[in-house]
PDB file of C-alpha atoms and ligand atoms in Angstrom:
ATOM      1  CA  UNK W   1      -1.635 -16.044  -8.103  1.00 96.00           C
ATOM      2  CA  UNK W   2      -3.363 -13.823  -5.581  1.00 98.00           C
ATOM      3  CA  UNK W   3      -1.914 -10.559  -4.284  1.00 98.00           C
ATOM      4  CA  UNK W   4      -3.414  -8.718  -1.343  1.00 99.00           C
ATOM      5  CA  UNK W   5      -3.390  -4.951  -1.872  1.00 99.00           C
ATOM      6  CA  UNK W   6      -3.985  -3.001   1.325  1.00 99.00           C
ATOM      7  CA  UNK W   7      -4.748   0.714   1.337  1.00 98.00           C
ATOM      8  CA  UNK W   8      -4.687   2.615   4.612  1.00 98.00           C
ATOM      9  CA  UNK W   9      -6.531   5.582   6.101  1.00 98.00           C
ATOM     10  CA  UNK W  10      -8.066   8.377   4.055  1.00 98.00           C
ATOM     11  CA  UNK W  11      -7.208   6.793   0.703  1.00 98.00           C
ATOM     12  CA  UNK W  12     -10.911   6.090   0.174  1.00 98.00           C
ATOM     13  CA  UNK W  13     -11.402   9.876   0.047  1.00 98.00           C
ATOM     14  CA  UNK W  14      -8.998  10.603  -2.808  1.00 98.00           C
ATOM     15  CA  UNK W  15     -11.827  12.520  -4.478  1.00 96.00           C
ATOM     16  CA  UNK W  16     -11.581  15.245  -1.814  1.00 95.00           C
ATOM     17  CA  UNK W  17      -7.843  15.065  -1.000  1.00 96.00           C
ATOM     18  CA  UNK W  18      -5.333  17.520  -2.512  1.00 94.00           C
ATOM     19  CA  UNK W  19      -5.255  16.584  -6.203  1.00 96.00           C
ATOM     20  CA  UNK W  20      -1.941  18.428  -6.682  1.00 95.00           C
ATOM     21  CA  UNK W  21      -0.433  15.741  -4.399  1.00 96.00           C
ATOM     22  CA  UNK W  22      -2.606  12.691  -4.987  1.00 97.00           C
ATOM     23  CA  UNK W  23      -3.807  13.222  -8.545  1.00 95.00           C
ATOM     24  CA  UNK W  24      -7.265  13.096 -10.035  1.00 95.00           C
ATOM     25  CA  UNK W  25      -8.224   9.461  -9.606  1.00 97.00           C
ATOM     26  CA  UNK W  26     -11.047   8.619  -7.248  1.00 98.00           C
ATOM     27  CA  UNK W  27     -10.595   5.633  -4.952  1.00 98.00           C
ATOM     28  CA  UNK W  28     -12.883   3.360  -7.022  1.00 98.00           C
ATOM     29  CA  UNK W  29     -10.855   4.317 -10.112  1.00 98.00           C
ATOM     30  CA  UNK W  30      -7.620   3.543  -8.251  1.00 98.00           C
ATOM     31  CA  UNK W  31      -8.965   0.114  -7.289  1.00 98.00           C
ATOM     32  CA  UNK W  32      -9.910  -0.574 -10.919  1.00 98.00           C
ATOM     33  CA  UNK W  33      -6.415   0.546 -12.035  1.00 98.00           C
ATOM     34  CA  UNK W  34      -4.796  -1.815  -9.501  1.00 98.00           C
ATOM     35  CA  UNK W  35      -6.986  -4.758 -10.566  1.00 98.00           C
ATOM     36  CA  UNK W  36      -6.184  -4.222 -14.219  1.00 98.00           C
ATOM     37  CA  UNK W  37      -2.412  -3.779 -13.591  1.00 98.00           C
ATOM     38  CA  UNK W  38      -2.490  -6.957 -11.507  1.00 98.00           C
ATOM     39  CA  UNK W  39      -4.199  -8.859 -14.305  1.00 98.00           C
ATOM     40  CA  UNK W  40      -1.573  -7.647 -16.823  1.00 97.00           C
ATOM     41  CA  UNK W  41       1.105  -9.115 -14.556  1.00 97.00           C
ATOM     42  CA  UNK W  42      -0.716 -12.414 -14.073  1.00 97.00           C
ATOM     43  CA  UNK W  43      -2.083 -11.685 -10.596  1.00 98.00           C
ATOM     44  CA  UNK W  44      -5.568 -11.523  -9.151  1.00 98.00           C
ATOM     45  CA  UNK W  45      -5.684  -8.532  -6.824  1.00 98.00           C
ATOM     46  CA  UNK W  46      -7.727  -8.603  -3.647  1.00 98.00           C
ATOM     47  CA  UNK W  47      -7.887  -4.838  -3.046  1.00 98.00           C
ATOM     48  CA  UNK W  48      -8.972  -3.588   0.373  1.00 98.00           C
ATOM     49  CA  UNK W  49      -9.051  -0.267   2.192  1.00 98.00           C
ATOM     50  CA  UNK W  50      -9.416   0.515   5.871  1.00 98.00           C
ATOM     51  CA  UNK W  51      -9.006   3.494   8.166  1.00 98.00           C
ATOM     52  CA  UNK W  52      -8.605   1.112  11.084  1.00 98.00           C
ATOM     53  CA  UNK W  53      -5.204  -0.099  12.313  1.00 98.00           C
ATOM     54  CA  UNK W  54      -6.559  -3.321  13.854  1.00 98.00           C
ATOM     55  CA  UNK W  55      -8.323  -4.280  10.622  1.00 99.00           C
ATOM     56  CA  UNK W  56      -5.117  -3.806   8.620  1.00 99.00           C
ATOM     57  CA  UNK W  57      -3.199  -5.897  11.173  1.00 99.00           C
ATOM     58  CA  UNK W  58      -5.811  -8.656  10.812  1.00 99.00           C
ATOM     59  CA  UNK W  59      -5.387  -8.604   7.011  1.00 99.00           C
ATOM     60  CA  UNK W  60      -1.597  -8.873   7.384  1.00 99.00           C
ATOM     61  CA  UNK W  61      -2.050 -11.872   9.705  1.00 99.00           C
ATOM     62  CA  UNK W  62      -4.288 -13.430   7.051  1.00 98.00           C
ATOM     63  CA  UNK W  63      -1.545 -12.881   4.419  1.00 99.00           C
ATOM     64  CA  UNK W  64       1.079 -14.339   6.772  1.00 99.00           C
ATOM     65  CA  UNK W  65      -1.059 -17.453   7.407  1.00 98.00           C
ATOM     66  CA  UNK W  66      -1.866 -17.993   3.725  1.00 98.00           C
ATOM     67  CA  UNK W  67       1.616 -16.993   2.437  1.00 98.00           C
ATOM     68  CA  UNK W  68       0.031 -14.366   0.177  1.00 98.00           C
ATOM     69  CA  UNK W  69       2.203 -11.553  -1.274  1.00 98.00           C
ATOM     70  CA  UNK W  70       1.216  -8.060  -0.186  1.00 99.00           C
ATOM     71  CA  UNK W  71       1.346  -4.585  -1.660  1.00 99.00           C
ATOM     72  CA  UNK W  72       0.576  -2.043   1.035  1.00 99.00           C
ATOM     73  CA  UNK W  73       0.040   1.686   1.087  1.00 99.00           C
ATOM     74  CA  UNK W  74      -0.093   2.220   4.843  1.00 99.00           C
ATOM     75  CA  UNK W  75      -0.894   5.947   4.294  1.00 98.00           C
ATOM     76  CA  UNK W  76      -0.334   7.937   7.515  1.00 98.00           C
ATOM     77  CA  UNK W  77       0.281   4.685   9.468  1.00 99.00           C
ATOM     78  CA  UNK W  78       3.551   4.487   7.479  1.00 98.00           C
ATOM     79  CA  UNK W  79       5.064   7.073   9.728  1.00 98.00           C
ATOM     80  CA  UNK W  80       4.252   5.742  13.189  1.00 98.00           C
ATOM     81  CA  UNK W  81       2.492   2.367  13.365  1.00 98.00           C
ATOM     82  CA  UNK W  82       4.907  -0.081  14.974  1.00 98.00           C
ATOM     83  CA  UNK W  83       1.959  -2.486  15.253  1.00 99.00           C
ATOM     84  CA  UNK W  84       1.523  -2.554  11.467  1.00 99.00           C
ATOM     85  CA  UNK W  85       5.284  -2.878  11.063  1.00 98.00           C
ATOM     86  CA  UNK W  86       5.343  -5.915  13.390  1.00 99.00           C
ATOM     87  CA  UNK W  87       2.419  -7.495  11.518  1.00 99.00           C
ATOM     88  CA  UNK W  88       4.086  -6.793   8.133  1.00 99.00           C
ATOM     89  CA  UNK W  89       7.213  -8.540   9.414  1.00 98.00           C
ATOM     90  CA  UNK W  90       5.173 -11.755   9.836  1.00 98.00           C
ATOM     91  CA  UNK W  91       4.503 -11.921   6.082  1.00 98.00           C
ATOM     92  CA  UNK W  92       7.122 -14.203   4.568  1.00 98.00           C
ATOM     93  CA  UNK W  93       5.899 -13.792   0.973  1.00 98.00           C
ATOM     94  CA  UNK W  94       7.138 -10.576  -0.713  1.00 98.00           C
ATOM     95  CA  UNK W  95       5.717  -7.351   0.716  1.00 98.00           C
ATOM     96  CA  UNK W  96       6.086  -4.056  -1.150  1.00 99.00           C
ATOM     97  CA  UNK W  97       5.323  -0.612   0.309  1.00 99.00           C
ATOM     98  CA  UNK W  98       3.808   1.918  -2.088  1.00 98.00           C
ATOM     99  CA  UNK W  99       2.833   5.575  -1.988  1.00 98.00           C
ATOM    100  CA  UNK W 100       1.018   7.726  -4.507  1.00 98.00           C
ATOM    101  CA  UNK W 101       3.099  10.767  -3.548  1.00 98.00           C
ATOM    102  CA  UNK W 102       6.802  10.911  -2.740  1.00 98.00           C
ATOM    103  CA  UNK W 103       6.807  11.225   1.064  1.00 98.00           C
ATOM    104  CA  UNK W 104      10.502  12.182   1.039  1.00 98.00           C
ATOM    105  CA  UNK W 105       9.679  15.330  -0.920  1.00 98.00           C
ATOM    106  CA  UNK W 106       6.992  16.392   1.578  1.00 98.00           C
ATOM    107  CA  UNK W 107       6.801  17.436   5.253  1.00 98.00           C
ATOM    108  CA  UNK W 108       9.528  16.136   7.535  1.00 98.00           C
ATOM    109  CA  UNK W 109       7.202  13.839   9.526  1.00 98.00           C
ATOM    110  CA  UNK W 110       6.616  11.908   6.281  1.00 98.00           C
ATOM    111  CA  UNK W 111      10.339  11.244   5.803  1.00 98.00           C
ATOM    112  CA  UNK W 112      10.227   8.369   8.290  1.00 98.00           C
ATOM    113  CA  UNK W 113       8.707   5.051   7.313  1.00 98.00           C
ATOM    114  CA  UNK W 114       8.549   2.465  10.070  1.00 98.00           C
ATOM    115  CA  UNK W 115       7.389  -0.051   7.428  1.00 98.00           C
ATOM    116  CA  UNK W 116      10.260   0.172   4.901  1.00 98.00           C
ATOM    117  CA  UNK W 117      12.606  -1.898   7.078  1.00 98.00           C
ATOM    118  CA  UNK W 118      10.344  -4.935   6.812  1.00 98.00           C
ATOM    119  CA  UNK W 119       9.356  -4.467   3.140  1.00 98.00           C
ATOM    120  CA  UNK W 120      11.188  -5.920   0.156  1.00 98.00           C
ATOM    121  CA  UNK W 121      11.170  -2.420  -1.271  1.00 98.00           C
ATOM    122  CA  UNK W 122       9.315   0.873  -1.418  1.00 98.00           C
ATOM    123  CA  UNK W 123       7.903   2.652  -4.467  1.00 98.00           C
ATOM    124  CA  UNK W 124       6.540   6.182  -4.171  1.00 98.00           C
ATOM    125  CA  UNK W 125       5.943   9.299  -6.184  1.00 98.00           C
ATOM    126  CA  UNK W 126       4.417   7.849  -9.337  1.00 98.00           C
ATOM    127  CA  UNK W 127       0.731   8.228  -8.543  1.00 98.00           C
ATOM    128  CA  UNK W 128      -1.320   5.125  -9.420  1.00 98.00           C
ATOM    129  CA  UNK W 129       1.698   3.855 -11.374  1.00 98.00           C
ATOM    130  CA  UNK W 130       3.443   3.230  -8.041  1.00 98.00           C
ATOM    131  CA  UNK W 131       1.087   0.232  -7.771  1.00 98.00           C
ATOM    132  CA  UNK W 132       1.775  -0.911 -11.370  1.00 98.00           C
ATOM    133  CA  UNK W 133       5.522  -0.705 -10.723  1.00 98.00           C
ATOM    134  CA  UNK W 134       5.095  -2.671  -7.502  1.00 98.00           C
ATOM    135  CA  UNK W 135       3.174  -5.379  -9.376  1.00 98.00           C
ATOM    136  CA  UNK W 136       5.922  -5.629 -11.994  1.00 98.00           C
ATOM    137  CA  UNK W 137       8.528  -5.864  -9.232  1.00 98.00           C
ATOM    138  CA  UNK W 138       6.444  -8.502  -7.458  1.00 98.00           C
ATOM    139  CA  UNK W 139       6.236 -10.585 -10.625  1.00 98.00           C
ATOM    140  CA  UNK W 140      10.045 -10.543 -10.912  1.00 97.00           C
ATOM    141  CA  UNK W 141      10.479 -11.355  -7.227  1.00 96.00           C
ATOM    142  CA  UNK W 142       8.169 -14.346  -7.462  1.00 95.00           C
ATOM    143  CA  UNK W 143       9.411 -15.837 -10.755  1.00 90.00           C
TER     144      UNK W 143
HETATM  145  C1  DQA O   1       0.569   8.373   1.228  1.00 74.56           C
HETATM  146  C2  DQA O   1       1.598   9.316   1.874  1.00 74.56           C
HETATM  147  C3  DQA O   1       1.344   9.454   3.362  1.00 74.56           C
HETATM  148  O1  DQA O   1       2.302  10.336   3.943  1.00 74.56           O
HETATM  149  C4  DQA O   1      -0.036  10.025   3.604  1.00 74.56           C
HETATM  150  O2  DQA O   1      -0.302  10.084   4.991  1.00 74.56           O
HETATM  151  C5  DQA O   1      -1.113   9.317   2.877  1.00 74.56           C
HETATM  152  C6  DQA O   1      -0.864   8.815   1.524  1.00 74.56           C
HETATM  153  C7  DQA O   1       0.696   8.320  -0.307  1.00 74.56           C
HETATM  154  O3  DQA O   1       0.153   7.396  -0.897  1.00 74.56           O
HETATM  155  O4  DQA O   1       1.316   9.201  -0.908  1.00 74.56           O
HETATM  156  O5  DQA O   1      -2.246   9.243   3.335  1.00 74.56           O
HETATM  157  O6  DQA O   1       0.775   7.072   1.733  1.00 74.56           O
END
């Protein structure tokens, strides 16, 4: 089964972001990690990244229309994009929010997620393993 994995703004530049927060993996390495974790859980991951809100909304519409499960790291959009929240709400297959860091342990503006309320659940703080844990959870949700 296919899973759409959406990564939001600035995640493509993990190589130059604060490694004490986001770890040492580059974005291509993160994508490879996600693909391999998906395969171990019986999924084929379609992994995408965009810095653009409209593009992410379009991908969520695609998932809604094709009833595809979604794992999404909305990055900074997590904290204020009602448009992404409304698009995520259209997805009737499971949708899991993930974060590399633990936003609740960081600056106050990161304590709010406008996405969590329309996700099946949120996993954050485990680095790339947040995605592996989400894939395991997705497998259980689907079976
Ligand atoms: C993030 C956390 C967000 O607060 C931040 O804006 C990001 C990445 C994470 O994966 O830890 O860009 O979503």
